[in-house]
Amino acid sequence: MKADNENLGVVFGIDLGTTNTCVARYYGKKFEVVEIDHSLTVPSVVAYSDGGEWLVGWPAKNYSKIDPEKSVSSIKRQMGNTSYRKELGGSLLSPIEISAKILEYVKQKTEAKLSLQMRDVVITVPAYFNDYERRSTLEAGKLAGFNVLRIINEPTAAALVYEVGQAQSATSVASSAIGTQEEKWLVYDLGGGTFDVTVLSARPGQKEVLASCGNKFLGGDDFDRKIVSHIVDDIRIKHQLDVHEDAVVLAKLKHMAEGLKIALSVETEASINEIIEVNGKRLPINLVLSRKQFEEMIYDFIDSTIEKTKEVLREANCSSKEIARLLLVGGSTRIPLVKELLLSHFGLEGQDYVDPDLSVALGACIQGTIVSGLCFEKIVIDVVPHSLGVAALGDLDFSEKEHGFALDDDDDDDDDDDEEDEEDENDERADPIHAMKKRHPKTFSPVIQRNTKLPAKFVNTYYTAMDHQRHVEIAVYQGEAKNTRENLFVGSFMVNISPSPAQTPIDIGMEYDLNGIVKILVAQKDKDSPVLSYRMDLNRPAFANSDAASLRKQERDWARDDEDDDFESDGDSVEGDHNLEKVVKNLLVQRVEDRLTAAKDHPAEQMLARYKELLGSETESDEIDALEDALYDWLDRFEDSELPSHPSLQSNLHAHLPANGENKLQ
């Protein structure tokens, strides 16, 4: 193997796919796909044989036909699942560890074939992956022994290779540029397990992503399952056998289904003539499937990609008539129905420039030359994959159903759930981050919207909720859901503020760079206090992005629960924290008092007085809940019963959605 100094000028790109993995390298001013095990792609399958041997790639895929319980495929779909574990070789492996085994295998094979060290790499991910899934991919790369230069979106990589790959070999491309005019490109990427669609502005040497959209759980695997279900039904009808729970039989049928799918991309019908063993008996499988039948099975899947394509065009403020090139990426784009629907809905025909199974790895390799400084004439401008913002007190926290902030995700208070609640509490103590998320408000307030061009800088103004408030917890989330519980928790930190009246404005700004580093700025308006700065790395887990004060608050919450009395915080702890539920109740009182000033409604005055009396006693009762319901009903009768117009902050960052999220940070 060559020494490190002989590896200079060599960069690798890896398409870590759901069904297949592909490796490309840059060497001698040329980009080429590396052949591994006599194939340009390696199945993304890991297995542990009865003989105690780890198997990856083709050996693992073949082994999975006879022992599916000791193999795992499509692990990419589990990258965001923190609870997923697969027992292999006597160990419970996470998606990161399984992915690392795939990467270790291609590293070993590539190094043996090329006789040089495989070190600097760019790894691709679906454009719609959130930052936890991206950093999980990064972690898998590091675990496999790589120096991961960058994580790049698959559609962006495919667009990069188009510029240098048109009219070149399907397995290699020369370093040359084409075209002179600025164009808009649409990249439609339908692979084995994920779907992405991206609109780019392309000019010689520069690609600028305008918008991306997708579905992390849609691809060829789903099409295979439809065919498997069809075969299972055929067996039930012809042989009066139900095999839908037989793992070994289903594994064999999946391989048959994959063969049928591939054949139907070029033929109008395909057949199976196989014999499988069921319960010790040899069972003949004879079936003919037409392309029309197959297309009927998967039509809804493909139609959903058309809707996503329409969505991304709207977000890019672009019509299909403005699209100069449609780039098809991923093996599933070989299915004729895909091209037919794209043509009928958008009038676009796909460009054949590089094998759709290889283009992403080649593009990742090109990105590697850009990042490592081997190529200076190309620029890639990407976008924020998911909105970034803060947990905020808003509509969801005042929902009609809850009438206040819920401290957990369960709305069922039945006694039957006590045992489950106790288990949840134990889980929370083992995972303080989970408990932290439950104490944050439900409403998500975006600061930087998805598809914003990177690097991005924006600021929103919020307002304090309580008089004499001294602290604010900035809880950062990422995602598109209005509910923080459905988004990715990035991290949190505490900020000291000068005690002021309620509704004091506070600015929160975010700077988001290409490397996933977010700089958060907090400034109390109309005060002499300095602008505070905090950094979060989206490549790190939420625990690493949360400061000690924020974590200590969770410990104090547990201490209050354990002691069942007032908890005295130490000198280093955050003082003056208010229970979220108490804040919501106080805001309800404020809203009713504001309305009573104009309404002069004596019955409501009496209800409010009794409600405040019960709140002062600090005892829970059914009467409080009943009064809350009545007061909210009374508020709903007013046409102007909207939530307070000002966003508000409390010790756990309470805010209504700002009216304007487009204020650029200066």
XYZ file of C-alpha atoms in Angstrom:
666
model
C 0.000 0.000 0.000
C 1.283 3.425 -0.885
C 2.478 5.831 1.780
C 0.445 8.888 2.742
C 2.543 11.270 0.655
C 1.787 9.137 -2.416
C -1.932 9.563 -1.748
C -1.773 13.294 -2.361
C -4.204 14.308 -5.070
C -6.446 11.265 -4.461
C -9.989 11.816 -3.170
C -12.883 9.375 -2.852
C -16.645 9.795 -3.028
C -19.027 7.279 -1.455
C -22.721 6.853 -2.216
C -23.867 5.017 0.930
C -27.184 3.896 -0.518
C -30.168 2.119 0.987
C -29.811 -0.897 -1.299
C -26.346 -0.426 -2.822
C -23.099 1.382 -2.031
C -20.788 2.810 -4.676
C -17.225 4.178 -4.472
C -15.610 6.631 -6.903
C -12.129 8.136 -6.880
C -10.323 11.136 -8.355
C -6.869 10.380 -9.671
C -4.873 11.768 -12.562
C -7.479 14.453 -13.314
C -10.101 11.781 -13.864
C -13.097 10.574 -11.852
C -13.886 6.846 -11.966
C -15.997 4.258 -10.170
C -14.027 1.580 -8.302
C -15.001 -2.004 -9.110
C -15.491 -4.116 -5.978
C -16.176 -7.858 -6.090
C -16.457 -7.631 -9.891
C -19.303 -5.125 -9.574
C -19.607 -1.332 -9.727
C -22.037 -1.323 -6.785
C -21.995 -3.305 -3.543
C -25.248 -4.396 -1.820
C -25.693 -2.483 1.456
C -26.228 -5.727 3.383
C -24.486 -7.039 6.511
C -24.751 -10.596 7.888
C -23.166 -12.847 10.495
C -22.838 -16.462 9.345
C -23.239 -19.635 11.372
C -19.499 -20.068 11.007
C -18.890 -16.869 12.989
C -17.886 -14.766 9.987
C -18.962 -11.211 9.208
C -20.309 -10.911 5.679
C -20.869 -7.675 3.737
C -22.007 -6.947 0.193
C -22.757 -9.765 -2.213
C -21.818 -12.548 0.241
C -24.173 -11.038 2.828
C -26.993 -10.621 0.315
C -26.683 -14.251 -0.755
C -26.559 -15.405 2.861
C -29.706 -13.396 3.676
C -31.700 -15.745 1.409
C -31.082 -18.679 3.738
C -30.843 -16.923 7.126
C -32.595 -13.531 7.085
C -32.605 -13.317 10.887
C -28.810 -13.005 10.887
C -28.661 -10.336 8.196
C -29.734 -6.728 7.855
C -30.437 -4.599 4.796
C -31.823 -1.113 4.083
C -30.208 0.124 7.320
C -30.133 3.644 5.880
C -33.846 3.934 6.636
C -33.059 3.552 10.343
C -30.354 6.232 10.539
C -32.616 8.597 12.478
C -33.973 5.893 14.792
C -32.105 6.132 18.104
C -33.844 3.060 19.562
C -33.173 0.682 16.657
C -30.794 -2.198 17.382
C -30.100 -5.364 15.387
C -28.649 -8.422 17.125
C -25.778 -9.768 15.045
C -22.761 -11.752 16.177
C -23.839 -11.626 19.812
C -24.011 -7.826 19.868
C -26.791 -5.274 19.536
C -25.688 -3.021 16.679
C -26.969 0.503 15.996
C -27.592 1.842 12.468
C -24.310 3.765 12.780
C -22.352 0.600 13.596
C -23.979 -1.410 10.804
C -23.326 1.369 8.289
C -19.724 1.515 9.492
C -19.307 -2.180 8.668
C -20.439 -1.500 5.089
C -17.993 1.391 4.833
C -15.181 -0.656 6.392
C -15.774 -3.361 3.779
C -15.604 -1.025 0.772
C -12.541 0.629 2.326
C -10.754 -2.701 2.679
C -11.686 -3.842 -0.835
C -10.778 -0.512 -2.448
C -7.406 -0.324 -0.720
C -6.592 -3.893 -1.773
C -7.565 -3.205 -5.385
C -5.807 0.138 -5.771
C -2.866 -0.495 -3.426
C -3.280 2.873 -1.727
C -4.828 4.194 1.441
C -8.458 5.267 1.256
C -8.565 8.212 3.649
C -10.215 11.471 2.482
C -13.845 10.920 1.471
C -17.101 12.733 0.824
C -20.214 10.723 1.724
C -23.660 11.434 0.287
C -27.017 11.575 2.075
C -30.589 12.252 0.931
C -31.304 15.985 0.692
C -34.180 15.528 3.131
C -32.032 13.957 5.884
C -32.132 15.997 9.084
C -28.944 16.860 10.931
C -29.141 13.907 13.297
C -29.227 11.555 10.317
C -26.382 13.494 8.705
C -24.161 13.354 11.778
C -24.996 9.643 12.151
C -23.649 9.142 8.626
C -20.590 11.201 9.536
C -20.088 9.107 12.670
C -20.293 5.885 10.634
C -17.611 7.229 8.316
C -15.309 8.091 11.207
C -15.932 4.683 12.797
C -14.867 3.059 9.521
C -11.560 4.949 9.646
C -12.258 7.714 7.121
C -11.452 11.400 7.226
C -14.878 12.623 6.139
C -14.312 15.900 4.308
C -17.988 16.703 3.828
C -21.497 15.258 3.811
C -23.225 16.239 0.538
C -26.805 15.910 -0.670
C -27.315 13.213 -3.281
C -29.158 15.386 -5.853
C -26.436 18.045 -5.569
C -23.782 15.405 -6.200
C -25.682 14.136 -9.237
C -25.863 17.672 -10.656
C -22.108 18.112 -10.200
C -21.304 15.046 -12.249
C -23.581 16.103 -15.106
C -21.360 19.041 -15.966
C -18.265 16.877 -16.379
C -19.967 13.668 -17.371
C -22.066 14.329 -20.443
C -21.084 12.138 -23.362
C -18.430 10.355 -21.284
C -18.187 6.738 -20.157
C -20.826 5.438 -17.762
C -18.111 4.482 -15.251
C -15.726 7.425 -15.547
C -15.783 11.091 -16.486
C -13.089 13.461 -17.640
C -12.570 16.809 -15.947
C -14.157 19.170 -18.468
C -17.007 21.687 -18.409
C -19.954 22.122 -20.767
C -22.365 24.905 -21.555
C -22.080 28.654 -21.137
C -25.610 29.755 -20.208
C -27.242 29.844 -16.797
C -29.954 27.189 -16.597
C -32.382 25.717 -14.098
C -32.053 21.983 -13.557
C -34.422 19.546 -11.880
C -32.793 16.520 -10.219
C -35.232 13.657 -9.627
C -33.589 11.036 -7.399
C -35.547 7.829 -6.752
C -33.370 5.132 -5.238
C -33.855 1.942 -3.289
C -35.139 3.520 -0.106
C -35.317 7.309 -0.430
C -36.658 9.949 -2.784
C -35.280 13.463 -3.317
C -36.097 16.182 -5.804
C -34.042 19.352 -6.139
C -34.130 22.492 -8.279
C -30.740 24.068 -9.040
C -29.493 27.133 -10.834
C -26.575 25.930 -12.953
C -23.915 27.957 -14.674
C -20.393 26.937 -15.731
C -18.445 26.067 -12.601
C -21.273 26.859 -10.169
C -24.318 24.992 -8.874
C -26.762 26.791 -6.597
C -29.506 24.776 -4.932
C -32.790 26.698 -4.989
C -35.017 24.187 -3.185
C -35.075 20.536 -2.107
C -37.876 18.239 -1.055
C -38.295 14.518 -0.566
C -39.391 11.435 1.323
C -36.907 9.422 3.399
C -39.133 6.347 3.260
C -39.949 5.874 -0.409
C -38.072 3.848 -2.992
C -37.504 0.524 -4.705
C -37.828 -1.394 -1.415
C -41.478 -0.351 -1.276
C -42.030 -1.527 -4.838
C -40.462 -4.894 -3.959
C -42.837 -5.281 -1.014
C -45.828 -4.718 -3.272
C -44.661 -7.553 -5.527
C -43.959 -9.797 -2.507
C -47.531 -9.222 -1.283
C -48.790 -10.162 -4.747
C -46.773 -13.411 -4.701
C -47.950 -14.226 -1.144
C -51.553 -13.790 -2.271
C -50.891 -16.011 -5.288
C -49.479 -18.754 -3.016
C -52.495 -18.476 -0.713
C -54.915 -18.903 -3.635
C -53.061 -21.678 -5.458
C -51.729 -23.695 -2.510
C -53.931 -22.671 0.440
C -50.827 -21.662 2.378
C -50.204 -18.450 4.322
C -46.480 -17.612 4.274
C -46.641 -13.935 5.228
C -44.983 -14.632 8.609
C -42.326 -17.072 7.363
C -39.127 -14.963 7.419
C -37.063 -17.350 5.297
C -39.751 -17.644 2.606
C -40.287 -13.875 2.561
C -36.537 -13.296 2.165
C -36.487 -15.555 -0.887
C -39.602 -13.900 -2.306
C -38.007 -10.475 -1.876
C -35.108 -11.512 -4.080
C -37.575 -12.850 -6.664
C -39.560 -9.607 -6.493
C -36.442 -7.544 -7.079
C -35.688 -9.612 -10.177
C -39.225 -9.104 -11.489
C -39.009 -5.349 -10.916
C -35.745 -5.060 -12.815
C -37.029 -7.193 -15.688
C -40.211 -5.140 -16.024
C -38.148 -2.015 -16.666
C -37.242 -3.460 -20.085
C -39.923 -6.103 -20.701
C -43.716 -5.850 -20.778
C -44.041 -8.970 -18.620
C -41.818 -11.166 -16.475
C -42.232 -14.555 -14.837
C -41.092 -16.617 -11.853
C -40.530 -20.348 -12.107
C -38.946 -21.336 -8.818
C -39.287 -23.980 -6.139
C -39.123 -22.989 -2.484
C -39.323 -25.059 0.666
C -42.229 -24.388 3.051
C -42.644 -26.466 6.216
C -40.374 -29.138 4.776
C -42.330 -29.367 1.521
C -41.166 -28.256 -1.921
C -43.539 -25.636 -3.264
C -43.517 -24.530 -6.936
C -43.866 -20.802 -7.593
C -45.115 -20.145 -11.111
C -46.283 -16.602 -11.734
C -46.436 -14.127 -14.593
C -46.533 -10.402 -13.802
C -47.221 -7.787 -16.450
C -45.804 -4.299 -16.463
C -49.343 -2.931 -16.302
C -50.050 -4.904 -13.110
C -46.792 -3.691 -11.581
C -47.524 -0.077 -12.466
C -50.956 -0.321 -10.852
C -49.290 -1.596 -7.663
C -46.851 1.301 -7.426
C -48.850 4.118 -9.048
C -49.643 5.869 -5.761
C -45.955 5.836 -4.799
C -44.847 7.408 -8.074
C -47.736 9.869 -8.004
C -46.578 11.046 -4.559
C -43.172 11.883 -6.071
C -44.953 13.981 -8.701
C -46.648 15.948 -5.908
C -43.276 16.472 -4.206
C -41.880 17.684 -7.532
C -44.688 20.228 -7.827
C -43.957 21.318 -4.256
C -40.252 21.859 -4.888
C -40.988 23.886 -8.027
C -43.293 26.143 -5.992
C -40.652 26.565 -3.281
C -38.060 27.432 -5.919
C -40.516 29.931 -7.449
C -40.035 28.166 -10.756
C -42.322 26.652 -13.425
C -41.616 23.435 -15.278
C -41.238 25.479 -18.478
C -38.161 27.128 -16.973
C -36.442 23.781 -16.411
C -33.745 23.219 -19.027
C -32.682 19.747 -17.915
C -34.260 16.908 -15.962
C -31.563 14.711 -14.416
C -32.696 11.217 -13.393
C -30.798 9.638 -10.525
C -31.223 6.297 -8.765
C -31.969 2.832 -10.120
C -35.727 3.164 -9.668
C -35.848 5.896 -12.334
C -35.423 3.096 -14.876
C -39.069 2.185 -14.290
C -40.934 3.423 -17.401
C -43.865 4.785 -15.357
C -41.533 7.330 -13.744
C -40.526 8.842 -17.061
C -44.102 8.723 -18.382
C -45.526 10.676 -15.437
C -42.703 13.233 -15.466
C -43.321 13.820 -19.152
C -47.102 14.060 -18.845
C -47.086 16.384 -15.810
C -44.107 18.589 -16.601
C -43.304 18.046 -20.260
C -39.766 16.999 -19.293
C -37.681 14.107 -20.576
C -34.838 12.762 -18.482
C -31.208 13.330 -19.485
C -29.080 10.205 -20.012
C -25.572 11.281 -19.053
C -24.145 8.810 -16.512
C -25.461 5.505 -15.169
C -28.075 6.582 -12.550
C -26.616 4.059 -10.070
C -23.147 5.635 -10.315
C -23.728 9.368 -10.720
C -24.069 10.166 -7.015
C -20.727 8.572 -6.054
C -18.991 10.339 -8.945
C -20.531 13.659 -7.876
C -19.405 13.090 -4.286
C -15.893 12.580 -5.609
C -16.082 15.873 -7.512
C -17.213 17.596 -4.300
C -14.199 16.050 -2.600
C -11.849 17.763 -5.041
C -13.567 21.074 -4.331
C -13.359 20.707 -0.534
C -9.757 19.500 -0.565
C -8.598 22.313 -2.843
C -7.774 20.118 -5.844
C -10.376 21.940 -7.934
C -10.767 25.710 -7.666
C -13.060 26.485 -10.602
C -16.225 24.878 -9.198
C -18.527 26.287 -6.530
C -21.480 24.574 -4.849
C -24.088 26.673 -3.046
C -26.469 24.546 -0.991
C -29.552 25.296 1.121
C -30.769 24.664 4.658
C -32.330 21.160 4.531
C -34.773 21.799 7.398
C -36.008 24.893 9.223
C -34.103 25.888 12.351
C -35.796 27.680 15.229
C -36.757 27.675 18.894
C -39.349 26.134 21.189
C -42.004 28.764 21.848
C -45.187 29.295 23.796
C -47.883 29.607 21.126
C -51.014 28.181 19.572
C -50.265 24.533 20.370
C -49.691 25.337 24.034
C -53.080 27.054 24.226
C -54.904 24.349 22.277
C -58.587 23.864 23.031
C -57.939 20.253 23.966
C -55.248 20.913 26.552
C -56.123 24.413 27.808
C -52.550 24.917 28.858
C -49.033 23.623 28.436
C -48.731 19.852 28.648
C -45.616 18.612 30.387
C -45.609 15.348 28.445
C -46.904 13.839 25.234
C -49.722 11.801 26.769
C -53.208 13.241 26.988
C -54.601 10.142 28.697
C -54.638 10.475 32.490
C -56.188 7.082 33.246
C -54.883 5.212 36.279
C -54.051 2.293 33.993
C -51.126 4.323 32.649
C -49.376 4.709 36.026
C -47.017 1.799 35.429
C -46.156 3.076 31.956
C -45.572 6.583 33.337
C -43.160 5.142 35.908
C -41.241 3.389 33.126
C -41.159 6.649 31.165
C -39.742 8.454 34.206
C -37.000 5.856 34.556
C -36.199 6.230 30.860
C -36.037 10.010 31.245
C -33.574 9.767 34.113
C -31.404 7.553 31.928
C -31.813 10.043 29.091
C -32.042 13.618 30.446
C -32.315 15.010 26.902
C -35.661 13.245 26.468
C -36.910 14.834 29.683
C -35.638 18.256 28.641
C -37.679 18.099 25.438
C -40.842 17.343 27.415
C -40.498 20.505 29.496
C -40.140 22.772 26.445
C -43.168 24.490 24.901
C -44.813 22.694 21.997
C -44.971 25.518 19.478
C -42.054 25.661 17.031
C -40.944 29.139 15.925
C -38.629 29.020 12.865
C -35.804 31.545 12.660
C -34.183 30.198 9.473
C -36.617 28.629 7.009
C -35.818 25.466 5.038
C -34.389 25.990 1.553
C -32.706 29.224 2.661
C -29.385 29.636 0.858
C -26.300 28.779 2.929
C -24.614 30.471 4.693
C -27.707 32.040 6.282
C -28.191 34.837 8.862
C -31.597 35.785 10.314
C -33.030 37.285 13.499
C -36.455 37.263 15.188
C -37.732 39.403 18.052
C -39.447 37.807 21.068
C -40.894 39.216 24.295
C -40.624 38.209 27.937
C -43.699 36.643 29.512
C -43.190 37.487 33.180
C -42.287 40.530 35.233
C -38.773 40.549 36.716
C -37.700 37.604 34.576
C -33.996 36.859 35.001
C -33.315 33.856 32.769
C -34.261 32.471 29.372
C -33.628 28.970 28.078
C -33.001 28.926 24.327
C -34.142 25.484 23.128
C -33.191 24.976 19.479
C -35.146 22.601 17.232
C -34.991 21.604 13.580
C -37.818 20.443 11.323
C -41.006 21.434 9.552
C -43.644 20.367 12.076
C -45.456 23.047 14.076
C -45.028 20.869 17.172
C -41.539 20.696 18.679
C -42.266 17.096 19.765
C -42.228 16.111 16.099
C -38.993 17.949 15.299
C -35.337 17.240 16.015
C -33.965 18.678 19.271
C -30.576 20.289 18.566
C -29.643 21.606 22.027
C -30.377 24.291 24.619
C -28.636 26.857 26.800
C -29.503 29.362 29.522
C -29.134 33.131 29.133
C -29.191 35.657 31.988
C -31.233 38.798 31.291
C -31.800 42.033 33.191
C -35.025 41.915 35.244
C -37.646 43.863 33.310
C -41.399 44.150 32.929
C -43.235 41.525 30.889
C -43.251 42.088 27.100
C -39.629 43.260 27.094
C -38.227 42.595 23.578
C -35.342 40.164 23.081
C -33.666 39.431 19.740
C -32.589 35.907 18.843
C -30.416 35.575 15.755
C -28.968 32.525 14.029
C -26.015 32.186 11.676
C -25.900 28.825 9.868
C -22.807 27.903 7.815
C -21.984 25.212 5.233
C -20.307 22.993 7.838
C -23.386 22.741 10.041
C -22.152 25.202 12.663
C -24.894 27.442 14.073
C -23.972 30.623 15.924
C -26.833 31.879 18.093
C -26.922 35.519 19.182
C -29.149 36.809 22.001
C -29.615 40.506 22.766
C -31.983 42.236 25.179
C -33.315 45.309 23.411
C -33.327 48.744 25.034
C -30.721 47.576 27.533
C -26.991 48.097 27.863
C -26.451 44.345 28.165
C -23.999 42.829 25.648
C -24.919 40.578 22.712
C -24.395 37.021 23.935
C -23.121 34.355 21.558
C -23.432 30.557 21.674
C -22.306 27.918 19.151
C -24.021 24.670 18.273
C -22.516 22.045 15.987
C -25.206 20.170 14.084
C -22.737 17.302 13.733
C -22.863 16.742 17.508
C -25.657 15.197 19.630
C -28.051 17.445 21.564
C -26.340 16.617 24.860
C -23.064 18.088 23.586
C -24.921 21.208 22.388
C -26.597 21.811 25.773
C -24.863 23.791 28.490
C -24.463 22.780 32.116
C -27.081 25.230 33.394
C -29.750 23.805 31.121
C -28.917 20.251 32.174
C -28.867 21.221 35.868
C -32.384 22.584 35.517
C -33.571 19.086 34.681
C -31.854 17.748 37.780
C -33.624 20.389 39.883
C -36.972 19.435 38.360
C -36.360 15.830 39.392
C -35.269 16.955 42.855
C -38.510 18.912 43.303
C -40.493 15.847 42.308
C -38.523 13.608 44.688
C -38.703 15.952 47.692
C -42.228 17.189 46.976
C -41.393 20.614 48.339
C -39.624 23.808 47.271
C -36.153 23.149 45.895
C -33.426 25.551 46.934
C -31.050 26.089 44.035
C -27.319 26.502 44.658
C -25.284 29.516 43.664
C -24.452 28.099 40.237
C -28.018 27.138 39.401
C -30.483 29.216 37.469
C -32.862 31.083 39.792
C -36.374 32.281 39.218
C -37.480 29.440 36.917
C -41.267 29.247 36.537
C -43.221 26.110 35.867
C -44.510 26.201 32.285
C -48.001 25.268 33.292
C -48.085 28.150 35.787
C -47.036 30.598 33.068
C -49.866 29.436 30.806
C -52.378 29.838 33.622
C -51.112 33.359 34.355
C -51.393 34.292 30.682
C -54.968 32.983 30.677
C -55.724 35.295 33.593
C -54.136 38.200 31.709
C -56.153 37.492 28.550
C -59.452 37.302 30.427
C -58.693 40.512 32.350
C -57.937 42.293 29.056
C -61.267 41.190 27.586
C -63.207 42.053 30.758
C -62.034 45.661 30.517
C -64.138 46.041 27.391
C -66.832 43.466 27.994
C -67.920 44.279 31.572
C -69.049 40.682 31.841
C -69.857 40.106 35.525
C -70.311 36.287 35.340
C -66.843 35.990 33.782
C -65.470 38.318 36.480
C -66.803 35.983 39.137
C -65.320 32.939 37.378
C -61.970 34.679 37.074
C -61.946 35.700 40.714
C -62.628 32.120 41.818
C -59.979 30.815 39.391
C -57.347 33.204 40.793
C -58.328 32.208 44.323
C -57.770 28.528 43.538
C -54.466 29.279 41.809
C -53.300 31.131 44.902
C -53.965 28.065 47.031
C -51.567 26.077 44.779
C -53.753 22.982 45.020
C -54.954 21.011 42.040
C -58.668 20.309 41.735
C -61.313 19.427 39.175
C -62.838 22.864 39.780
C -59.712 24.553 38.368
C -59.973 22.457 35.195
C -63.677 23.229 34.878
C -63.072 26.961 35.332
C -60.298 26.870 32.733
C -62.701 25.265 30.251
C -65.329 27.880 30.974
C -62.914 30.799 30.680
C -61.530 29.539 27.365
C -65.083 29.076 26.072
C -65.865 32.623 27.129
C -62.788 33.929 25.306
C -63.742 32.016 22.165
C -66.963 33.984 21.909
C -65.014 37.128 21.096
C -63.952 37.721 17.532
C -60.662 39.165 18.726
C -59.816 36.222 20.969
C -56.497 35.613 19.216
C -53.436 34.855 21.291
C -51.454 37.909 22.477
C -49.844 39.570 19.497
C -46.371 39.725 21.047
C -44.123 36.662 21.196
C -43.037 36.089 24.759
C -40.069 34.595 26.559
C -39.868 32.946 29.948
C -37.233 30.807 31.610
C -37.932 28.098 29.032
C -38.299 30.432 26.036
C -41.988 31.021 25.540
C -42.881 32.786 22.337
C -45.677 33.105 19.858
C -44.693 32.759 16.236
C -43.182 36.075 15.108
C -45.057 37.946 12.437
C -41.880 38.401 10.405
C -39.220 35.711 10.185
C -37.348 37.401 7.371
C -35.380 39.989 9.357
C -31.783 39.540 8.310
C -29.156 39.555 11.011
C -26.845 42.501 10.524
